[in-house]
Structure formats: C-alpha cells, structure tokens
Amino acid sequence: MLDRAPTSKTSEPTDRETATRPVAFRGAGFMPKAGRYSGWIALALALGLWQLAGSTRLVNPLFLPPPTAIARAMWQLAISGALWQHLAYSIMRIGIGWILGTIAGVITGFAIGLSNLARGVGITFISALFPIPKIALLPLLILWLGIGEEPKIATIALGVFFSTAISVYSGVDNVPRNLIRMAQSFNVPFHAIVRRVIWPGALPSILAGFRITASVALLLVVSAEMIGAEYGIGAFVLQAGNLMQTDQLLAGVVILSLFGLAVGKLINLLETRLLHWR
C-alpha cells in the first residue's frame, strides 16, 4: 500500500502579517495653498536685485529708477497732498462705476440664467457688445453726457457690467440641476429656490467675476483719466510720462498696484465669509 504524501498544514498567520499598516490619507483633494512668507521673500529678492542694478548703474535711472527713488517720490507726493487728491478722484470714479455696473450685471445675469426670453435677448446683445473696447466709447459718452465725471463713470460701469453679467449667468448655469429638481419636487417656491439653491451655487463664479471686474475698473479708470481728466492717478501718470519724470510715473504705477492688492484682499475676505462651506 502506497504511503500518502503528508498534507501541508496551513500555517497560522503570524503577528507580523496580521498587523495593520498605516496608509497615508490620499483624499485631501486638489487644494493648493500659498506659503505664508514665500511671496514676500520673492518680492524682497526682486526689489533687492532691482535696487542693486540701479545702484551699480547697470540700468540708467532715467529709464528705470531704483525702488528708493520711487519710494522717495511717493513720500513727496504724500506730504504735498497731491497723492491724496489724485487718489480720491480715482477711488470715487472706480467706486461709483463698479457699484452701478455690478448691480446691473447681477440683475441681468440672473435674468439670463432664469428666463428663456431674457436669455435669448440678453446673450445676443452681450455677444455683440462685449468685444467692443469700452474706452473707445468715451468720446461718444462725452457727447451724450457732457464733460465731467459722468462719461468716465459710465465707461467704467459699462466695462464692469458685461463681465459681471457673463460671470453671473455662467454661475447660474453651473448650479447642479439635480438640486433644483429636488427642491421643485418638494414644492419649494421659486424665490426660495433662487435664494437657497441657485444663489449659493452661483456665488463662487460671481466672486470670481468680482476679481475680473475690479481689474477692468482699474484699467478703464486709468485710460479714461489719461484721455480727459485733470485729477486722478491716470492723469498723474500721463503728466509724469510727458515730463520724463519716471520716478513719479512708477510711483503712480506702484500706487495702482497697491490699490489692486487691497481690492484683492477685500475679495479674499468676502470669499472667506460667504463661502464658509468650502
């Protein structure tokens, strides 16, 4: 009788095999965050290199003054009061034009996003008029509204209006339709759907549009002030350029940059407060 081969017994799992192995969490999503000090360090290095190039005469100060000369020009403008006068006019024009254009753009954007009739009419007009450079309409606006602040404010409002309307109705279109259908299935009133579903869903696109319109308003106010204004940052930059005062010209550019940075920080604060669920 043949002997059977001994059957191999299944060995009991060892403690090393049964021990759980920690796995890194991989579901954090794509959320890049800027370093706290990296941007300031890079800016300081750029300013240092710029100052070094100006101090060693590698660059002619007439064409590119060093940062110290620009800071000195800004200080002289501040203590003379000219800076605050020019800045007050520019802020007034930007503020009024941006508010008017934003209100009209938000209303138009929601109408296009919620109404078939408004969509058919509104998108046609926006597609036809949006590519027109708004600064090209300033002479016509001067004929209509006269010489004063009204044409400049209207130019800014027009530029802000189209960008705001596009961002608003794009945000409304991107709201998940399942959420709207779910609210309708529970017989939620239309105004409540707009306030509780569509508005929060479109808010990220609206705030992103605010960033664009802030830049558009700043660009248009400088262009409008260069064409027909006595006071304002744009008029000041144009006058400094005509007189070859490049330190004051770049001082005006730095002031515009600081103003845009302040507006960006304000929009960041709005996003933090309004988009608290993100």
Tab-separated table of C-alpha atoms in Angstrom:
chain	number	residue	atom	x	y	z
A	1	MET	CA	0.000	0.000	0.000
A	2	LEU	CA	1.429	3.328	-1.059
A	3	ASP	CA	2.026	5.877	1.590
A	4	ARG	CA	0.233	9.140	1.123
A	5	ALA	CA	2.223	12.325	0.930
A	6	PRO	CA	1.879	14.263	4.099
A	7	THR	CA	-0.614	17.058	3.684
A	8	SER	CA	0.761	20.502	4.424
A	9	LYS	CA	-0.997	22.180	7.221
A	10	THR	CA	-1.974	25.796	6.706
A	11	SER	CA	0.232	27.785	8.982
A	12	GLU	CA	-1.393	30.209	11.330
A	13	PRO	CA	-0.911	33.864	10.331
A	14	THR	CA	1.865	35.470	12.255
A	15	ASP	CA	1.540	38.677	14.193
A	16	ARG	CA	3.667	40.454	11.600
A	17	GLU	CA	1.232	39.549	8.813
A	18	THR	CA	-1.880	40.489	10.727
A	19	ALA	CA	-0.508	43.827	11.892
A	20	THR	CA	-2.212	46.773	10.192
A	21	ARG	CA	-0.042	49.027	8.116
A	22	PRO	CA	-0.842	52.769	8.257
A	23	VAL	CA	-1.700	54.306	4.904
A	24	ALA	CA	-1.386	57.987	4.182
A	25	PHE	CA	-4.640	59.844	3.546
A	26	ARG	CA	-4.963	60.487	-0.190
A	27	GLY	CA	-8.374	62.162	-0.407
A	28	ALA	CA	-7.450	65.713	0.513
A	29	GLY	CA	-8.419	66.999	-2.934
A	30	PHE	CA	-6.541	69.477	-5.089
A	31	MET	CA	-6.326	72.465	-2.766
A	32	PRO	CA	-3.012	74.295	-3.317
A	33	LYS	CA	-2.181	76.759	-0.578
A	34	ALA	CA	0.231	79.640	-0.839
A	35	GLY	CA	3.024	79.784	1.682
A	36	ARG	CA	2.825	82.451	4.324
A	37	TYR	CA	6.195	84.014	3.584
A	38	SER	CA	7.211	82.702	0.148
A	39	GLY	CA	5.568	85.549	-1.780
A	40	TRP	CA	7.087	88.253	0.431
A	41	ILE	CA	10.533	86.662	0.220
A	42	ALA	CA	10.343	86.547	-3.578
A	43	LEU	CA	9.207	90.195	-3.670
A	44	ALA	CA	12.054	91.245	-1.375
A	45	LEU	CA	14.584	89.447	-3.574
A	46	ALA	CA	13.207	91.100	-6.712
A	47	LEU	CA	13.350	94.552	-5.094
A	48	GLY	CA	16.870	93.871	-3.857
A	49	LEU	CA	18.087	92.923	-7.326
A	50	TRP	CA	16.327	95.947	-8.780
A	51	GLN	CA	17.981	98.259	-6.245
A	52	LEU	CA	21.365	96.660	-6.877
A	53	ALA	CA	21.034	97.164	-10.629
A	54	GLY	CA	20.149	100.813	-10.099
A	55	SER	CA	22.880	101.489	-7.533
A	56	THR	CA	25.609	99.963	-9.699
A	57	ARG	CA	24.397	101.876	-12.771
A	58	LEU	CA	23.720	98.716	-14.711
A	59	VAL	CA	20.421	100.343	-15.672
A	60	ASN	CA	20.017	104.019	-16.487
A	61	PRO	CA	17.905	105.594	-13.678
A	62	LEU	CA	16.133	107.715	-16.282
A	63	PHE	CA	14.602	104.606	-17.813
A	64	LEU	CA	14.214	102.521	-14.635
A	65	PRO	CA	14.651	104.363	-11.335
A	66	PRO	CA	15.603	102.240	-8.305
A	67	PRO	CA	12.986	101.434	-5.655
A	68	THR	CA	14.449	104.015	-3.269
A	69	ALA	CA	13.839	106.804	-5.797
A	70	ILE	CA	10.261	105.597	-6.327
A	71	ALA	CA	9.669	105.466	-2.560
A	72	ARG	CA	11.086	108.989	-2.238
A	73	ALA	CA	8.740	110.242	-4.968
A	74	MET	CA	5.752	108.605	-3.265
A	75	TRP	CA	6.711	110.198	0.062
A	76	GLN	CA	6.977	113.647	-1.531
A	77	LEU	CA	3.603	113.194	-3.192
A	78	ALA	CA	2.082	112.114	0.117
A	79	ILE	CA	3.402	115.028	2.166
A	80	SER	CA	2.458	117.542	-0.548
A	81	GLY	CA	-1.147	116.279	-0.630
A	82	ALA	CA	-1.144	115.655	-4.393
A	83	LEU	CA	-1.252	111.905	-3.904
A	84	TRP	CA	-4.446	112.004	-1.826
A	85	GLN	CA	-6.138	114.371	-4.272
A	86	HIS	CA	-5.424	112.155	-7.274
A	87	LEU	CA	-6.264	109.005	-5.336
A	88	ALA	CA	-9.574	110.398	-4.068
A	89	TYR	CA	-10.774	111.156	-7.602
A	90	SER	CA	-9.780	107.720	-8.893
A	91	ILE	CA	-11.405	105.883	-5.963
A	92	MET	CA	-14.600	107.892	-6.385
A	93	ARG	CA	-14.836	107.045	-10.088
A	94	ILE	CA	-13.993	103.380	-9.565
A	95	GLY	CA	-16.388	103.006	-6.639
A	96	ILE	CA	-19.423	104.549	-8.322
A	97	GLY	CA	-18.793	102.912	-11.699
A	98	TRP	CA	-18.126	99.488	-10.187
A	99	ILE	CA	-21.235	99.568	-7.989
A	100	LEU	CA	-23.510	100.651	-10.856
A	101	GLY	CA	-22.065	98.118	-13.286
A	102	THR	CA	-22.160	95.313	-10.720
A	103	ILE	CA	-25.790	95.890	-9.750
A	104	ALA	CA	-26.900	95.983	-13.389
A	105	GLY	CA	-24.733	92.974	-14.253
A	106	VAL	CA	-26.023	90.819	-11.382
A	107	ILE	CA	-29.648	91.580	-12.268
A	108	THR	CA	-29.060	90.916	-15.972
A	109	GLY	CA	-27.050	87.751	-15.291
A	110	PHE	CA	-29.741	86.236	-13.085
A	111	ALA	CA	-32.416	87.182	-15.629
A	112	ILE	CA	-30.454	85.432	-18.393
A	113	GLY	CA	-29.862	82.395	-16.207
A	114	LEU	CA	-33.503	82.046	-15.104
A	115	SER	CA	-35.595	83.294	-18.026
A	116	ASN	CA	-35.779	81.898	-21.550
A	117	LEU	CA	-36.809	85.251	-23.033
A	118	ALA	CA	-34.041	87.144	-21.241
A	119	ARG	CA	-31.522	84.506	-22.324
A	120	GLY	CA	-32.445	84.783	-25.982
A	121	VAL	CA	-32.292	88.576	-25.971
A	122	GLY	CA	-29.520	89.149	-23.425
A	123	ILE	CA	-26.894	86.755	-24.777
A	124	THR	CA	-27.336	88.196	-28.263
A	125	PHE	CA	-26.698	91.763	-27.107
A	126	ILE	CA	-23.849	90.763	-24.776
A	127	SER	CA	-22.140	88.748	-27.514
A	128	ALA	CA	-22.410	91.695	-29.882
A	129	LEU	CA	-21.340	94.481	-27.497
A	130	PHE	CA	-18.879	92.791	-25.156
A	131	PRO	CA	-15.912	92.701	-27.628
A	132	ILE	CA	-16.097	96.481	-28.160
A	133	PRO	CA	-13.297	98.283	-26.242
A	134	LYS	CA	-15.202	100.397	-23.745
A	135	ILE	CA	-12.614	103.152	-23.780
A	136	ALA	CA	-13.445	103.675	-27.468
A	137	LEU	CA	-16.934	104.754	-26.395
A	138	LEU	CA	-15.629	107.556	-24.156
A	139	PRO	CA	-15.784	110.286	-26.862
A	140	LEU	CA	-19.369	109.283	-27.628
A	141	LEU	CA	-20.240	109.281	-23.927
A	142	ILE	CA	-18.734	112.761	-23.623
A	143	LEU	CA	-21.077	113.935	-26.404
A	144	TRP	CA	-24.037	112.356	-24.632
A	145	LEU	CA	-23.233	113.192	-21.018
A	146	GLY	CA	-21.011	116.261	-21.313
A	147	ILE	CA	-17.543	116.957	-19.968
A	148	GLY	CA	-17.367	115.887	-16.362
A	149	GLU	CA	-17.358	112.804	-14.221
A	150	GLU	CA	-20.364	111.136	-15.862
A	151	PRO	CA	-18.591	109.850	-19.016
A	152	LYS	CA	-15.724	108.333	-17.014
A	153	ILE	CA	-18.091	106.649	-14.554
A	154	ALA	CA	-20.262	105.384	-17.401
A	155	THR	CA	-17.214	103.905	-19.153
A	156	ILE	CA	-16.239	102.012	-16.009
A	157	ALA	CA	-19.822	100.880	-15.414
A	158	LEU	CA	-20.092	99.510	-18.948
A	159	GLY	CA	-16.887	97.518	-18.650
A	160	VAL	CA	-17.927	96.102	-15.284
A	161	PHE	CA	-21.479	95.336	-16.438
A	162	PHE	CA	-20.609	92.921	-19.239
A	163	SER	CA	-18.026	90.942	-17.273
A	164	THR	CA	-20.363	90.702	-14.273
A	165	ALA	CA	-23.331	89.579	-16.358
A	166	ILE	CA	-21.280	86.843	-18.038
A	167	SER	CA	-19.884	85.523	-14.748
A	168	VAL	CA	-23.326	85.554	-13.088
A	169	TYR	CA	-25.254	83.672	-15.737
A	170	SER	CA	-22.363	81.232	-16.143
A	171	GLY	CA	-22.521	80.596	-12.412
A	172	VAL	CA	-26.291	80.080	-12.563
A	173	ASP	CA	-25.874	77.608	-15.425
A	174	ASN	CA	-23.290	75.640	-13.429
A	175	VAL	CA	-25.607	75.038	-10.469
A	176	PRO	CA	-26.377	71.273	-10.370
A	177	ARG	CA	-29.824	70.752	-11.859
A	178	ASN	CA	-30.479	67.805	-9.526
A	179	LEU	CA	-30.579	70.208	-6.590
A	180	ILE	CA	-33.103	72.413	-8.385
A	181	ARG	CA	-35.276	69.430	-9.349
A	182	MET	CA	-35.151	68.135	-5.795
A	183	ALA	CA	-36.337	71.493	-4.447
A	184	GLN	CA	-39.105	71.616	-7.057
A	185	SER	CA	-40.220	68.096	-6.149
A	186	PHE	CA	-40.772	69.274	-2.585
A	187	ASN	CA	-42.849	72.189	-3.920
A	188	VAL	CA	-40.369	74.847	-2.765
A	189	PRO	CA	-41.373	78.317	-4.025
A	190	PHE	CA	-39.385	79.823	-6.870
A	191	HIS	CA	-37.962	82.701	-4.827
A	192	ALA	CA	-36.801	80.240	-2.149
A	193	ILE	CA	-35.051	78.093	-4.773
A	194	VAL	CA	-33.257	81.161	-6.085
A	195	ARG	CA	-32.239	82.289	-2.602
A	196	ARG	CA	-31.290	78.930	-1.081
A	197	VAL	CA	-30.101	76.857	-4.042
A	198	ILE	CA	-29.143	78.962	-7.034
A	199	TRP	CA	-27.550	81.896	-5.211
A	200	PRO	CA	-25.155	79.785	-3.075
A	201	GLY	CA	-24.311	77.594	-6.071
A	202	ALA	CA	-23.521	80.564	-8.312
A	203	LEU	CA	-21.702	82.567	-5.638
A	204	PRO	CA	-18.163	81.213	-6.380
A	205	SER	CA	-18.476	82.278	-10.027
A	206	ILE	CA	-19.872	85.660	-9.009
A	207	LEU	CA	-16.972	86.342	-6.651
A	208	ALA	CA	-14.511	85.215	-9.318
A	209	GLY	CA	-16.194	87.718	-11.627
A	210	PHE	CA	-15.666	90.415	-8.999
A	211	ARG	CA	-11.923	89.851	-9.255
A	212	ILE	CA	-12.083	90.341	-13.002
A	213	THR	CA	-14.291	93.417	-12.836
A	214	ALA	CA	-12.047	95.053	-10.229
A	215	SER	CA	-9.140	94.802	-12.675
A	216	VAL	CA	-11.341	96.015	-15.530
A	217	ALA	CA	-12.463	99.036	-13.494
A	218	LEU	CA	-8.865	99.900	-12.615
A	219	LEU	CA	-7.798	99.621	-16.249
A	220	LEU	CA	-10.667	101.749	-17.517
A	221	VAL	CA	-10.298	104.490	-14.912
A	222	VAL	CA	-6.631	104.946	-15.817
A	223	SER	CA	-7.450	105.040	-19.539
A	224	ALA	CA	-10.337	107.453	-19.059
A	225	GLU	CA	-8.275	109.761	-16.852
A	226	MET	CA	-5.486	109.819	-19.419
A	227	ILE	CA	-7.897	110.984	-22.102
A	228	GLY	CA	-9.877	113.659	-20.332
A	229	ALA	CA	-9.205	114.380	-16.662
A	230	GLU	CA	-7.263	116.899	-14.632
A	231	TYR	CA	-7.039	114.823	-11.467
A	232	GLY	CA	-6.656	111.096	-10.967
A	233	ILE	CA	-3.882	108.502	-10.970
A	234	GLY	CA	-4.158	108.076	-14.742
A	235	ALA	CA	-3.818	111.822	-15.350
A	236	PHE	CA	-0.884	111.954	-12.945
A	237	VAL	CA	0.902	109.063	-14.697
A	238	LEU	CA	0.353	110.667	-18.104
A	239	GLN	CA	1.685	114.024	-16.926
A	240	ALA	CA	4.745	112.409	-15.339
A	241	GLY	CA	5.442	110.484	-18.537
A	242	ASN	CA	5.198	113.625	-20.675
A	243	LEU	CA	7.731	115.359	-18.406
A	244	MET	CA	10.046	112.297	-18.330
A	245	GLN	CA	9.661	112.063	-14.541
A	246	THR	CA	9.968	108.297	-14.485
A	247	ASP	CA	10.258	108.096	-10.700
A	248	GLN	CA	6.849	109.735	-10.295
A	249	LEU	CA	5.458	107.691	-13.180
A	250	LEU	CA	6.484	104.444	-11.494
A	251	ALA	CA	5.230	105.819	-8.182
A	252	GLY	CA	1.796	106.082	-9.783
A	253	VAL	CA	2.130	102.527	-11.111
A	254	VAL	CA	3.048	101.266	-7.623
A	255	ILE	CA	0.032	103.073	-6.158
A	256	LEU	CA	-2.214	101.343	-8.691
A	257	SER	CA	-0.626	98.007	-7.812
A	258	LEU	CA	-1.170	98.585	-4.089
A	259	PHE	CA	-4.769	99.568	-4.735
A	260	GLY	CA	-5.345	96.387	-6.744
A	261	LEU	CA	-3.701	94.348	-3.968
A	262	ALA	CA	-6.022	95.912	-1.381
A	263	VAL	CA	-9.075	95.113	-3.515
A	264	GLY	CA	-7.858	91.518	-3.901
A	265	LYS	CA	-7.507	91.161	-0.127
A	266	LEU	CA	-11.035	92.505	0.304
A	267	ILE	CA	-12.416	89.950	-2.141
A	268	ASN	CA	-10.484	87.208	-0.314
A	269	LEU	CA	-12.203	88.309	2.890
A	270	LEU	CA	-15.586	88.151	1.151
A	271	GLU	CA	-14.854	84.637	-0.095
A	272	THR	CA	-13.860	83.537	3.404
A	273	ARG	CA	-17.066	84.911	4.895
A	274	LEU	CA	-19.519	83.929	2.160
A	275	LEU	CA	-18.016	80.606	1.041
A	276	HIS	CA	-17.540	79.228	4.530
A	277	TRP	CA	-18.542	75.704	3.433
A	278	ARG	CA	-15.513	75.323	1.130
